mmCIF file of C-alpha atoms and ligand atoms in Angstrom:
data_model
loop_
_atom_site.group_PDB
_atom_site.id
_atom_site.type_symbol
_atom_site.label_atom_id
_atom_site.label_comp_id
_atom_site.label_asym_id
_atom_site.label_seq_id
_atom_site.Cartn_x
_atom_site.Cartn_y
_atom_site.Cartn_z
ATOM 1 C CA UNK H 1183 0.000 0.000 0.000
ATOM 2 C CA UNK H 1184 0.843 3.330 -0.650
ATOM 3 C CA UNK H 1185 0.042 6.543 0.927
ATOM 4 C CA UNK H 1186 -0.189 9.923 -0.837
ATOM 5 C CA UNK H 1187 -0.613 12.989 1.355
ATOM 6 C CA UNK H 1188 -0.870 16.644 1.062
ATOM 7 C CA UNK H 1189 -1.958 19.762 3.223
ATOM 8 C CA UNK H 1190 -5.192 18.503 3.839
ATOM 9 C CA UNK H 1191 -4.131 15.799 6.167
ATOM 10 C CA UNK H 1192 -2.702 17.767 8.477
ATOM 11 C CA UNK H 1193 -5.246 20.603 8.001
ATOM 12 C CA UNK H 1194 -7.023 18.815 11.247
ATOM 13 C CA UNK H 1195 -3.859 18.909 12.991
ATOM 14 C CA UNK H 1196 -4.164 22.620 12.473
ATOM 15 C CA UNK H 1197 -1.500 23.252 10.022
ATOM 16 C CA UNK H 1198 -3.654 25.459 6.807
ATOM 17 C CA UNK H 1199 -3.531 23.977 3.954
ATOM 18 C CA UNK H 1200 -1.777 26.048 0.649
ATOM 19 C CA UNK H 1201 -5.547 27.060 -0.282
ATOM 20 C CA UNK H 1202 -6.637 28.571 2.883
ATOM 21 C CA UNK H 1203 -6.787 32.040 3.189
ATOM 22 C CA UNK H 1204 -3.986 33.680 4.922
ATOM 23 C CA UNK H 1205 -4.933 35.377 8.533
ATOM 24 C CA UNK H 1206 -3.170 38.373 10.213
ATOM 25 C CA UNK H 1207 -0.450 39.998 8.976
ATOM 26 C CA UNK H 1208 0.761 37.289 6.481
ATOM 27 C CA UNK H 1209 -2.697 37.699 4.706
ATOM 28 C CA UNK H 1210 -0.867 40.799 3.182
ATOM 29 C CA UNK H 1211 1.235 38.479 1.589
ATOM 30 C CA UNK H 1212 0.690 36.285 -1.419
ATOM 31 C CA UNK H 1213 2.294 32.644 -0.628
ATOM 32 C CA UNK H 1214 2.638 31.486 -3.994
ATOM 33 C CA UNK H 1215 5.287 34.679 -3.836
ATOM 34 C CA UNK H 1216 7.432 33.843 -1.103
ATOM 35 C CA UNK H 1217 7.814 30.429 -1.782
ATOM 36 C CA UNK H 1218 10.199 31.330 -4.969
ATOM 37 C CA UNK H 1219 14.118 31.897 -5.097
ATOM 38 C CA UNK H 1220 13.106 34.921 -6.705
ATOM 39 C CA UNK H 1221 11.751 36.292 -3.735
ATOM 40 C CA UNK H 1222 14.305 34.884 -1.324
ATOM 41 C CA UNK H 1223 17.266 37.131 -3.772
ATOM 42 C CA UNK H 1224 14.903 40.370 -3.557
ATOM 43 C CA UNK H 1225 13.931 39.846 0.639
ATOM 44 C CA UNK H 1226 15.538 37.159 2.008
ATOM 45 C CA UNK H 1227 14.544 38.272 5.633
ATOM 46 C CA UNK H 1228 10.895 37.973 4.462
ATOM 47 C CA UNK H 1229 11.364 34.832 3.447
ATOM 48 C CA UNK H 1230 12.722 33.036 6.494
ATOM 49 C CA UNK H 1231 10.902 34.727 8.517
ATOM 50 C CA UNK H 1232 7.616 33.127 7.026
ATOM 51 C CA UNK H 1233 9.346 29.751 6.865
ATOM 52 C CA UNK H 1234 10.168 30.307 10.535
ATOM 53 C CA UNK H 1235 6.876 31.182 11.470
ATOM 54 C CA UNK H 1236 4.978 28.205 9.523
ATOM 55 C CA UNK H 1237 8.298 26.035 11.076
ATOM 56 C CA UNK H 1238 6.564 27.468 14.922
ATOM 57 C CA UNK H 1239 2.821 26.465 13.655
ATOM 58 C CA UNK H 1240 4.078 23.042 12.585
ATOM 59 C CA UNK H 1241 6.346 22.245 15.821
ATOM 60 C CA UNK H 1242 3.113 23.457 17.970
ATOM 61 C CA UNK H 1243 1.082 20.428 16.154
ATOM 62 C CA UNK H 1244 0.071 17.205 16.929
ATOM 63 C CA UNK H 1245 0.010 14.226 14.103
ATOM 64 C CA UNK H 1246 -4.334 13.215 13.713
ATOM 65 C CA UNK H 1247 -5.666 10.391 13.769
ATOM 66 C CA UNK H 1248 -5.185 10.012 10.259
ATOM 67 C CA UNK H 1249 -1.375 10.104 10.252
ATOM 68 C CA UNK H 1250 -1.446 7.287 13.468
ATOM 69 C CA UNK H 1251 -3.758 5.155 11.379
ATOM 70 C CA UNK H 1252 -1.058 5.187 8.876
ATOM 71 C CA UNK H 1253 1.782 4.489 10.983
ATOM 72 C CA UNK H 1254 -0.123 1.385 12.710
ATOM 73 C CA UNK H 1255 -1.065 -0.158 9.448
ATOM 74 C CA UNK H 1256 2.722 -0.412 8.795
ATOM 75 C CA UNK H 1257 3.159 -3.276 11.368
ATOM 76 C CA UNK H 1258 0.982 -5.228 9.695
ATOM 77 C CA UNK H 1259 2.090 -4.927 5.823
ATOM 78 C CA UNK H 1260 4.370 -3.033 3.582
ATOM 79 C CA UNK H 1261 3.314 0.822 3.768
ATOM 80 C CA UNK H 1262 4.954 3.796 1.862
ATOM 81 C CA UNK H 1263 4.264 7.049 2.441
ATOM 82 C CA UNK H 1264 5.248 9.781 0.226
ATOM 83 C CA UNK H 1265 4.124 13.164 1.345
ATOM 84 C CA UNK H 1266 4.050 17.094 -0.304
ATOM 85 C CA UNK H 1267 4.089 18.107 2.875
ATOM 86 C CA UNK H 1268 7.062 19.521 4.519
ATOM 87 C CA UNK H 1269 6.063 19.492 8.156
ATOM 88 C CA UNK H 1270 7.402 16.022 9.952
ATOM 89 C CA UNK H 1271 3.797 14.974 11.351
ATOM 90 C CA UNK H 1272 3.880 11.789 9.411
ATOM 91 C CA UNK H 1273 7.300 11.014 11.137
ATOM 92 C CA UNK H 1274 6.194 12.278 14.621
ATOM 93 C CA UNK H 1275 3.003 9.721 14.250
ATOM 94 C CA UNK H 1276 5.472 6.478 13.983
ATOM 95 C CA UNK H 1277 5.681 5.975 10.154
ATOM 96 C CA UNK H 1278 9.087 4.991 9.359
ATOM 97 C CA UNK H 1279 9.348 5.251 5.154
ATOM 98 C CA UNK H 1280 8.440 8.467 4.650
ATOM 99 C CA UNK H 1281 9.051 10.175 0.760
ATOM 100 C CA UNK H 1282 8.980 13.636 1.008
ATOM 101 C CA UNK H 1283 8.420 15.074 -2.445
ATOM 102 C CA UNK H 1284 8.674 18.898 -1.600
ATOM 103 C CA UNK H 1285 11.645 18.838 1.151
ATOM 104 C CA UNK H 1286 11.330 19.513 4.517
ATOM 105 C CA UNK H 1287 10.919 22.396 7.067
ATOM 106 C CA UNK H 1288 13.569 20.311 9.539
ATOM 107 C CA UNK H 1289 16.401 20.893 7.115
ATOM 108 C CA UNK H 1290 17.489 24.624 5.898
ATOM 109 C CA UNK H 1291 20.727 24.256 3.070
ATOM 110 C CA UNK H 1292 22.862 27.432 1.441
ATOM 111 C CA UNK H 1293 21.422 28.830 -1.128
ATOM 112 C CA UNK H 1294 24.633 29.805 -2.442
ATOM 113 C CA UNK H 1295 26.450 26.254 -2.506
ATOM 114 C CA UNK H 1296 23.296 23.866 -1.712
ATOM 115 C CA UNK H 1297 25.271 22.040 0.865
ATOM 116 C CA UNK H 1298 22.996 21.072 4.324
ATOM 117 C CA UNK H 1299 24.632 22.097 7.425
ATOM 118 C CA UNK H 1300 25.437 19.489 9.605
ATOM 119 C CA UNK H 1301 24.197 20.149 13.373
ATOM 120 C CA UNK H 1302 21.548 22.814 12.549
ATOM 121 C CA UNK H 1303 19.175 24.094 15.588
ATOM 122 C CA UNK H 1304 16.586 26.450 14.765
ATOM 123 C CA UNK H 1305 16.935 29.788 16.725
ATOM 124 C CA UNK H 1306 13.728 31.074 16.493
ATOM 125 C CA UNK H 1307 12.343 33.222 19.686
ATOM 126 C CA UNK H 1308 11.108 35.635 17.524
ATOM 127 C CA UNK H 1309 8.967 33.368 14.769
ATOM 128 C CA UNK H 1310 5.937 35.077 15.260
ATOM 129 C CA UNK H 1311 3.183 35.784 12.383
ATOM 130 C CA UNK H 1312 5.063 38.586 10.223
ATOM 131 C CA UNK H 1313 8.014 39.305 11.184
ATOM 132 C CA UNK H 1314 11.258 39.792 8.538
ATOM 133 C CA UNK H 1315 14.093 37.800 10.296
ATOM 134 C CA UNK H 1316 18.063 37.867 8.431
ATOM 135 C CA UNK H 1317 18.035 34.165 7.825
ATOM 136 C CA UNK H 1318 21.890 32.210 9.363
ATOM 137 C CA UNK H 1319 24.823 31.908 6.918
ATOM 138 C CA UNK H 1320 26.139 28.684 5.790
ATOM 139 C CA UNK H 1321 29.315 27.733 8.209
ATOM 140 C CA UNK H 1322 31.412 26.761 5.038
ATOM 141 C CA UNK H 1323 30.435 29.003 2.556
ATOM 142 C CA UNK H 1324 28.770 32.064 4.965
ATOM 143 C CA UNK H 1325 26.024 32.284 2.242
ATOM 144 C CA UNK H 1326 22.271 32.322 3.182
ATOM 145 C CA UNK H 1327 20.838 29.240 4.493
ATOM 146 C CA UNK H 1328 17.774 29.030 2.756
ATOM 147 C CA UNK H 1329 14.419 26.388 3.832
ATOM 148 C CA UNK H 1330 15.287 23.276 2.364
ATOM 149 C CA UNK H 1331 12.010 23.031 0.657
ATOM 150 C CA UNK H 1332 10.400 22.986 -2.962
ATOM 151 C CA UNK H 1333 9.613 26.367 -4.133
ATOM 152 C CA UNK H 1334 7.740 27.052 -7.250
ATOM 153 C CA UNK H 1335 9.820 26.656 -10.818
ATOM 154 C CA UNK H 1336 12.450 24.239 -8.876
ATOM 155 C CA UNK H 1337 12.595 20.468 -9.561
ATOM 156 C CA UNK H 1338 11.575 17.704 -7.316
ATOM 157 C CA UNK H 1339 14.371 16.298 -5.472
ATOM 158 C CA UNK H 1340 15.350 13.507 -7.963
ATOM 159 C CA UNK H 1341 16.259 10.438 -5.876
ATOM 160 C CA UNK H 1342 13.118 11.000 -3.784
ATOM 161 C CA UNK H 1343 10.698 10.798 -7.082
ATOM 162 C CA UNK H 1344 12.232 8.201 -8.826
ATOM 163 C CA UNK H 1345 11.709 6.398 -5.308
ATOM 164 C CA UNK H 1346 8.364 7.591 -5.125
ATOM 165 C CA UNK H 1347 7.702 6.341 -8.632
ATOM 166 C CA UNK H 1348 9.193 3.153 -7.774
ATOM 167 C CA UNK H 1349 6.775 2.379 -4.983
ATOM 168 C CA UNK H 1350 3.898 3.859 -6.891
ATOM 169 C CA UNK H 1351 4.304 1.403 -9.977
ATOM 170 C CA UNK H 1352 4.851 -1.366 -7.762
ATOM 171 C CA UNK H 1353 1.540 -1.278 -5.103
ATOM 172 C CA UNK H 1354 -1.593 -2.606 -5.526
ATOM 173 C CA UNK H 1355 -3.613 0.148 -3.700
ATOM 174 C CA UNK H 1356 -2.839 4.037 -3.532
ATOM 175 C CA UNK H 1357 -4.563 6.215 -1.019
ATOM 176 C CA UNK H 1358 -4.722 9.920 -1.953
ATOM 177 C CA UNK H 1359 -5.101 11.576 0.906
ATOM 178 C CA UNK H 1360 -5.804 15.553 1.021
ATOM 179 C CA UNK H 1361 -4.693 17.049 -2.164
ATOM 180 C CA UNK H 1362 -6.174 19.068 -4.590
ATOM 181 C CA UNK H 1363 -4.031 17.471 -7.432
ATOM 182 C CA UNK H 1364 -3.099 20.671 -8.656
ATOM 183 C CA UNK H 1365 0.538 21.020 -7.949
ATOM 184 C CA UNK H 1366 2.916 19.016 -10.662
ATOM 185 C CA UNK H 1367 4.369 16.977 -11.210
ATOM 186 C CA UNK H 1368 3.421 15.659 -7.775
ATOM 187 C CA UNK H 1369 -0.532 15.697 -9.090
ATOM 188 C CA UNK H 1370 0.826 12.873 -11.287
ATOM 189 C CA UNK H 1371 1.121 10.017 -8.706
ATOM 190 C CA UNK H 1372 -2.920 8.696 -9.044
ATOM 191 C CA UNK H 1373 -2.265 8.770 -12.626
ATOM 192 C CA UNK H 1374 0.766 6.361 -12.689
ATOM 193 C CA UNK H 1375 -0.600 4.015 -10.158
ATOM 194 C CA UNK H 1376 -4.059 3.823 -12.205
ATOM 195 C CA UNK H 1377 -1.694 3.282 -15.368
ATOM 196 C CA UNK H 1378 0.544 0.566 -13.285
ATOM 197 C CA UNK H 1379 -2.608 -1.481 -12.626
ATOM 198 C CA UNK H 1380 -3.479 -0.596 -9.209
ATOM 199 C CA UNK H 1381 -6.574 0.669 -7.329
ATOM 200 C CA UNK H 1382 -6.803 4.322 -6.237
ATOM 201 C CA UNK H 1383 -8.801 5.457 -3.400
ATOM 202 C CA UNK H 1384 -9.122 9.486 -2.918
ATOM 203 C CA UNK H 1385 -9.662 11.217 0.704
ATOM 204 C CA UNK H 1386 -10.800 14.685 0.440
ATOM 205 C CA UNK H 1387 -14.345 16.836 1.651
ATOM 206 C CA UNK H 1388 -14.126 17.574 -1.601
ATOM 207 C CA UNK H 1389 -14.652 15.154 -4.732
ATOM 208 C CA UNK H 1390 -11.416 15.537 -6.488
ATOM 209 C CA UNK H 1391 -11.196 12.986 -9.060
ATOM 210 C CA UNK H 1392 -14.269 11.491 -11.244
ATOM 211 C CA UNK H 1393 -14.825 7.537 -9.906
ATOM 212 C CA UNK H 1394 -13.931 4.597 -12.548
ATOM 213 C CA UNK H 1395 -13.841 0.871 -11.770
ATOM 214 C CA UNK H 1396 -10.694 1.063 -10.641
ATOM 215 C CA UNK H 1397 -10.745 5.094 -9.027
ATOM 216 C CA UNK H 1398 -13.173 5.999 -6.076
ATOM 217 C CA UNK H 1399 -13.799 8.967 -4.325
ATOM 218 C CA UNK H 1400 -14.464 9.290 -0.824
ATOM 219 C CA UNK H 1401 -15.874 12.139 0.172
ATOM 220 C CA UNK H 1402 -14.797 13.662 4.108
ATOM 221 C CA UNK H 1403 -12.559 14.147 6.674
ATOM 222 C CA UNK H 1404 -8.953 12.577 6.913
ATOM 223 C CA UNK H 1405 -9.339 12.128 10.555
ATOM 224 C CA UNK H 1406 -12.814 9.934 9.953
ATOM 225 C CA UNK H 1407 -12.214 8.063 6.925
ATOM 226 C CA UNK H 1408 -8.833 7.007 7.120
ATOM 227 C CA UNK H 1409 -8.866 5.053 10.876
ATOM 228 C CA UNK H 1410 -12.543 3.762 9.274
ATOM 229 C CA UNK H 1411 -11.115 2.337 6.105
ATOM 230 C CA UNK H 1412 -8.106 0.932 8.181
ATOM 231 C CA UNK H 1413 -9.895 -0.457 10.397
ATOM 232 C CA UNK H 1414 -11.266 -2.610 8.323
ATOM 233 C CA UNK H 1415 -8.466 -4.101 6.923
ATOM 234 C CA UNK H 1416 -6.662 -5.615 10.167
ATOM 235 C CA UNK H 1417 -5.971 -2.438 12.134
ATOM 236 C CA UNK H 1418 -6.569 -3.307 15.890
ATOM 237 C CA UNK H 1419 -9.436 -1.955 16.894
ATOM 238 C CA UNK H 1420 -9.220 0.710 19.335
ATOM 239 C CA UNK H 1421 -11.456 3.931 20.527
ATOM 240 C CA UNK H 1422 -10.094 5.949 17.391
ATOM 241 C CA UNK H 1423 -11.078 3.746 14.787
ATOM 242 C CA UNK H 1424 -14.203 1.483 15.779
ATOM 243 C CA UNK H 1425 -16.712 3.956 14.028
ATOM 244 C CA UNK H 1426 -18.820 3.205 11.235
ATOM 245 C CA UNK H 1427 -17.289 4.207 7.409
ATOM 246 C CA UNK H 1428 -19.699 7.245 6.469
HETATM 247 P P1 NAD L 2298 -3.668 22.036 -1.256
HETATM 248 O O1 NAD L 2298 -3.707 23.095 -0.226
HETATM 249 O O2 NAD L 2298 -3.588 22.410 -2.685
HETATM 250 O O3 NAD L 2298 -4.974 21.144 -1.109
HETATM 251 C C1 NAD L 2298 -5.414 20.684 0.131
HETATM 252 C C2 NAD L 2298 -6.487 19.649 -0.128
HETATM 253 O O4 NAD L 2298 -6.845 19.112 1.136
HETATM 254 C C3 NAD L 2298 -7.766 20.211 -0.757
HETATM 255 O O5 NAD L 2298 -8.160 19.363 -1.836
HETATM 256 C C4 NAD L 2298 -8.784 20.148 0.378
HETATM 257 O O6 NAD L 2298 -10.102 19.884 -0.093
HETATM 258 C C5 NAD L 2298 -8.243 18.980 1.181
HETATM 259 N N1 NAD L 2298 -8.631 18.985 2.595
HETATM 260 C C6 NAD L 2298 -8.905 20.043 3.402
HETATM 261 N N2 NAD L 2298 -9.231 19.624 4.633
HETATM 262 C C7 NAD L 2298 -9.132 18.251 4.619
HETATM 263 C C8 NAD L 2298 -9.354 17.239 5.589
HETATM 264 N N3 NAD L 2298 -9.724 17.533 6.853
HETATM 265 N N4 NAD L 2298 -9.174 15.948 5.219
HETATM 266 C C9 NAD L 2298 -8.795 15.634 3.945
HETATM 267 N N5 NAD L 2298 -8.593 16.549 2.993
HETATM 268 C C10 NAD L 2298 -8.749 17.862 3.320
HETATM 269 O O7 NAD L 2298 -2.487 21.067 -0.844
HETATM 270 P P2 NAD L 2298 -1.570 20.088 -1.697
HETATM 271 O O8 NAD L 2298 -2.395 19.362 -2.695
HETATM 272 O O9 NAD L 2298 -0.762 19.356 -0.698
HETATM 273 O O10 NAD L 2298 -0.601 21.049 -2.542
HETATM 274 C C11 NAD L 2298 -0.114 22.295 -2.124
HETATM 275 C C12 NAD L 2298 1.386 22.392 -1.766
HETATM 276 O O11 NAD L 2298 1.498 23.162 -0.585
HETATM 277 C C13 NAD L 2298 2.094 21.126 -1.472
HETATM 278 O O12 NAD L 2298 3.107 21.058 -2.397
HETATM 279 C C14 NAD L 2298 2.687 21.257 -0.091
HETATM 280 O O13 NAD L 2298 4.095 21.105 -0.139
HETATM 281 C C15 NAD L 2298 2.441 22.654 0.320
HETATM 282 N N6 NAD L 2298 1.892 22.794 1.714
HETATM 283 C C16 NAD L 2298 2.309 21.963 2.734
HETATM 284 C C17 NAD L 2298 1.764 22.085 4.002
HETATM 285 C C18 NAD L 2298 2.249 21.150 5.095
HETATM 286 O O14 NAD L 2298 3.394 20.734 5.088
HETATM 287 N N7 NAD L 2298 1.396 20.782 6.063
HETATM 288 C C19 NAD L 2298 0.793 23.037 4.267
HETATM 289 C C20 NAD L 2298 0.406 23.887 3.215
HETATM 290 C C21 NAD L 2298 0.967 23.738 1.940
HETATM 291 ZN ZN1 ZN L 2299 27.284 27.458 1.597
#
């Protein structure tokens, strides 16, 4: 089994997905603008300061009961996950193989020589909502340490896809799990399961995909549906999960 996640599955951990509107000051921002090298040449302080501040809202989170779900299922089978996220709630629940497509908030690099620092800690007593903070320099190079995430117009990281691709062509279900499908080439991961042979099952409030015989939709909450569905495939049964599928 495979398990493909975006924002919306921790959305109920209380992380906002990309397409909720911004609150506060950062609402006078547009997202889709800071999350370019572009914009980390012209106001780099901007920049990690909003990656510090979303870095704060993550490390305040708790993984759902959607991300536990997950990680229990993976002592009884083999279980991928491969995530757009870049917060570590997937991780924090228990799962162990964990692809993450679009980087990770955990791990800044230089922008000016790509290396990652080795023995990083976030110093971040300041990472409230709007502030500009200088970001660190890189101890070898002293250029800017930049997030070590996927920003719009940059490639995938390429080991991590071709491993995603891997597991994807290889599983016999996929479970899409709170994403709109509109970020490539990410989006394209239902697509090469369904053309590898295997059933996919999407997650979402929201009917995302239109149902075939071997593509369903179901429609609501991460949190509900996933410990439901799981649940009925071997997961012990426990509060959490002994509730009907809706
Ligand atoms: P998206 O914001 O485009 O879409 C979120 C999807 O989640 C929507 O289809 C929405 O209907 C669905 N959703 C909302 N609440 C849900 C719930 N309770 N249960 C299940 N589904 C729910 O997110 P995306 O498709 O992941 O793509 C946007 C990009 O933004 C990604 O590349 C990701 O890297 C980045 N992002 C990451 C985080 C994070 O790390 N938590 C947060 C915001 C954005
Ligand atoms: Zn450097």
């Amino acid at each position: 089994m495979v398990f493909f996640s975006g924002a919306g599955i921790s959305a109920e951990s209380g992380i906002p997905t990309f397409r909720d509107p911004l609150t506060g000051l950062w609402a006078l921002q547009d997202p889709e603008k800071l999350e370019t090298a572009n914009a980390f040449r012209e106001d780099a302080a901007l920049v990690w300061g909003w990656y510090l501040w979303r870095r704060a809202q993550v490390s305040r989170a708790l993984p759902n009961a959607a991300h536990q779900a997950i990680a229990q299922l993976a002592g009884t089978r083999e279980v991928i996950v491969i995530t757009q996220n870049i917060d570590d709630l997937h991780e924090r629940a228990g799962s162990e193989q964990v692809i993450h497509l679009h980087g990770s908030l955990a791990q800044p690099k230089c922008f000016a020589c790509h290396r990652t620092p080795t023995a990083f800690s976030f110093e971040e007593p300041n990472a409230r909502e709007g502030l500009r903070i200088e970001p660190p320099r890189c101890p070898r190079c002293n250029g800017k340490l930049r997030p070590g995430v996927v920003w719009f117009g940059e490639q995938l990281p390429a080991a991590e896809w071709k491993r995603a691709v891997l597991a994807v062509k290889d599983c016999d279900v996929l479970l899409s799990i709170g994403t709109s499908g509109v970020v490539f080439p990410a989006a394209e991961i239902p697509t090469i399961a369904l053309r590898a042979g295997a059933y996919v099952v999407h997650i979402n409030p929201v009917q995302v995909a239109h149902p075939s015989n071997r593509e369903l939709c179901l429609v609501g909450r991460a949190t509900e549906i996933v410990p439901a569905l799981l649940s009925l495939i071997g997961l012990p049964i426990d509060d959490r999960v002994e509730r009907p599928v809706p």
